[in-house]
Short mmCIF file of C-alpha atoms in Angstrom, two decimals:
data_model
loop_
_atom_site.label_atom_id
_atom_site.label_comp_id
_atom_site.label_asym_id
_atom_site.label_seq_id
_atom_site.Cartn_x
_atom_site.Cartn_y
_atom_site.Cartn_z
CA MET A 1 16.24 -20.95 18.68
CA MET A 2 16.50 -17.63 16.33
CA GLU A 3 13.64 -15.08 17.56
CA LEU A 4 14.03 -14.26 13.79
CA GLN A 5 14.34 -16.59 10.30
CA LEU A 6 13.87 -15.37 7.13
CA ARG A 7 11.97 -18.90 4.61
CA CYS A 8 12.25 -18.92 1.19
CA ASP A 9 10.86 -21.83 -0.80
CA THR A 10 13.14 -22.33 -3.33
CA ALA A 11 12.17 -24.59 -4.81
CA SER A 12 8.99 -22.70 -5.02
CA LEU A 13 10.30 -20.06 -7.55
CA GLU A 14 8.63 -19.23 -10.70
CA PRO A 15 8.22 -16.20 -13.66
CA ALA A 16 5.17 -14.68 -13.86
CA GLY A 17 3.76 -12.80 -17.64
CA SER A 18 5.21 -9.62 -15.79
CA GLY A 19 8.29 -10.51 -14.77
CA VAL A 20 8.45 -10.32 -11.30
CA ILE A 21 9.19 -13.65 -9.57
CA TRP A 22 7.14 -15.30 -7.36
CA GLY A 23 7.48 -18.61 -4.57
CA GLY A 24 6.95 -18.89 -1.19
CA VAL A 25 8.50 -15.96 0.89
CA TRP A 26 7.57 -15.47 5.37
CA VAL A 27 9.64 -14.90 8.75
CA GLU A 28 9.35 -17.01 11.84
CA LEU A 29 9.00 -14.74 14.45
CA ALA A 30 10.02 -16.27 17.69
CA GLY A 31 9.15 -19.57 16.02
CA VAL A 32 5.60 -18.44 15.09
CA PRO A 33 5.15 -18.45 10.75
CA PHE A 34 3.85 -14.33 9.18
CA PRO A 35 2.52 -14.33 7.48
CA GLU A 36 2.11 -18.31 7.29
CA ARG A 37 4.09 -20.66 6.43
CA ASN A 38 4.96 -21.08 1.98
CA TRP A 39 3.46 -17.36 2.24
CA ASN A 40 3.39 -17.19 -2.23
CA ASP A 41 4.40 -13.75 -2.92
CA LEU A 42 7.37 -11.79 -4.65
CA PRO A 43 10.22 -13.25 -3.00
CA VAL A 44 13.90 -11.75 -4.11
CA ALA A 45 12.27 -8.18 -4.35
CA PHE A 46 10.85 -8.37 -0.03
CA VAL A 47 14.30 -9.87 0.76
CA ALA A 48 15.68 -7.36 -1.32
CA GLU A 49 13.72 -4.89 0.54
CA LEU A 50 14.47 -6.16 4.45
CA ILE A 51 18.02 -6.68 4.20
CA GLU A 52 17.73 -3.03 2.96
CA ALA A 53 16.13 -1.92 5.66
CA ALA A 54 18.48 -4.34 8.56
CA GLY A 55 21.21 -2.67 7.54
CA ASP A 56 19.66 0.86 7.91
CA ALA A 57 18.34 -0.16 11.49
CA ARG A 58 21.72 -0.93 11.91
CA ALA A 59 23.55 2.03 11.32
CA LYS A 60 21.13 4.22 12.25
CA PRO A 61 20.27 4.42 16.06
CA GLY A 62 16.50 5.59 16.08
CA ARG A 63 16.12 4.67 12.28
CA ARG A 64 11.84 3.48 11.53
CA ARG A 65 11.59 0.97 8.99
CA ARG A 66 8.45 -0.88 7.16
CA VAL A 67 9.00 -3.78 4.97
CA SER A 68 5.90 -4.55 3.67
CA PHE A 69 4.96 -8.36 2.17
CA PHE A 70 4.07 -6.81 -2.02
CA ASP A 71 0.59 -9.31 -1.63
CA GLY A 72 -1.85 -8.74 0.87
CA PRO A 73 -1.95 -5.93 3.99
CA PHE A 74 1.01 -7.18 5.63
CA TRP A 75 4.46 -6.10 6.65
CA LEU A 76 6.92 -5.74 9.75
CA ASN A 77 8.39 -2.68 11.42
CA LEU A 78 11.62 -2.19 12.34
CA THR A 79 13.03 -0.07 14.65
CA ALA A 80 16.84 0.22 15.48
CA LEU A 81 17.10 1.00 19.06
CA GLU A 82 19.56 2.53 20.87
CA ASP A 83 22.09 -0.32 22.14
CA GLY A 84 22.08 -1.70 19.07
CA SER A 85 19.46 -3.92 18.54
CA VAL A 86 15.99 -4.22 16.86
CA SER A 87 12.63 -3.91 17.46
CA VAL A 88 11.39 -6.44 14.71
CA THR A 89 7.40 -6.23 15.25
CA ALA A 90 4.92 -8.51 12.59
CA ASN A 91 1.77 -5.61 11.85
CA ALA A 92 -1.70 -6.59 13.54
CA HIS A 93 -3.66 -8.11 10.49
CA GLY A 94 -0.55 -11.43 11.40
CA SER A 95 0.60 -12.61 14.96
CA GLY A 96 1.77 -8.99 16.23
CA ARG A 97 4.24 -10.11 17.68
CA THR A 98 7.38 -8.83 18.10
CA VAL A 99 11.43 -9.52 19.20
CA VAL A 100 14.15 -7.69 19.77
CA LEU A 101 17.93 -8.73 19.23
CA ALA A 102 21.46 -7.34 18.18
CA ALA A 103 21.86 -5.64 15.17
CA ASP A 104 24.75 -7.37 13.65
CA GLU A 105 22.00 -10.87 14.34
CA PHE A 106 19.56 -9.61 12.69
CA VAL A 107 21.29 -8.80 9.47
CA ARG A 108 23.50 -12.35 10.24
CA SER A 109 19.87 -14.17 10.09
CA LEU A 110 18.93 -12.46 6.57
CA THR A 111 22.12 -14.37 5.36
CA PRO A 112 21.15 -17.77 4.55
CA ALA A 113 17.59 -17.12 3.03
CA CYS A 114 19.22 -14.98 1.41
CA ASP A 115 22.28 -16.99 -0.29
CA ALA A 116 20.06 -19.62 -1.26
CA LEU A 117 17.30 -17.37 -2.98
CA LEU A 118 20.32 -15.64 -5.34
CA ARG A 119 21.81 -19.32 -6.01
CA SER A 120 18.46 -20.73 -7.02
CA CYS A 121 18.14 -17.56 -9.35
CA ARG A 122 21.36 -18.55 -10.73
CA GLU A 123 21.35 -22.31 -11.38
CA ARG A 124 17.82 -21.18 -13.25
CA GLY A 125 19.48 -18.15 -15.01
CA TRP A 126 17.69 -16.07 -13.78
CA ASP A 127 20.82 -13.80 -12.63
CA ASP A 128 20.26 -10.78 -14.87
CA HIS A 129 16.52 -9.95 -13.81
CA PRO A 130 16.52 -6.92 -11.59
CA ASP A 131 15.12 -7.83 -8.35
CA VAL A 132 17.99 -10.50 -9.10
CA GLN A 133 20.96 -8.15 -9.34
CA ARG A 134 19.09 -5.62 -6.94
CA LEU A 135 19.60 -8.67 -3.87
CA ARG A 136 23.32 -9.32 -4.91
CA GLY A 137 24.21 -5.61 -4.64
CA LEU A 138 22.42 -5.77 -1.29
CA ARG A 139 23.93 -8.92 -0.23
CA LEU A 140 28.50 -7.49 -1.17
CA ARG A 141 27.47 -4.78 1.18
#
């Protein structure tokens, strides 16, 4: 089992009147969903933040990043460790759980959900949405 899995419910994606894309997005840390299974948030924007932070962690040992969900007091703290791994901790309002995984493995673990999200947005004709463009740019790095 992967220690960290990014989950996106692409069937739940819908645009809000404000222009943001809502849908189900959550992370499973050692099999425990955070903030909760099918958490309704801004999946494209959240995944872009998480991928950017994961890339930073891979490139800069000692770097710390907080990636917040847009709805609620929930976030992940990422810390790049000297041995090339990344510590990922869910804040105490959630599970308080920590997993440590190789930085490359962490980045790879985000790819399937990211690709499914981009594919789903493309199928809906949202390729020109700023969050989708940002996520695509980060994916291509």
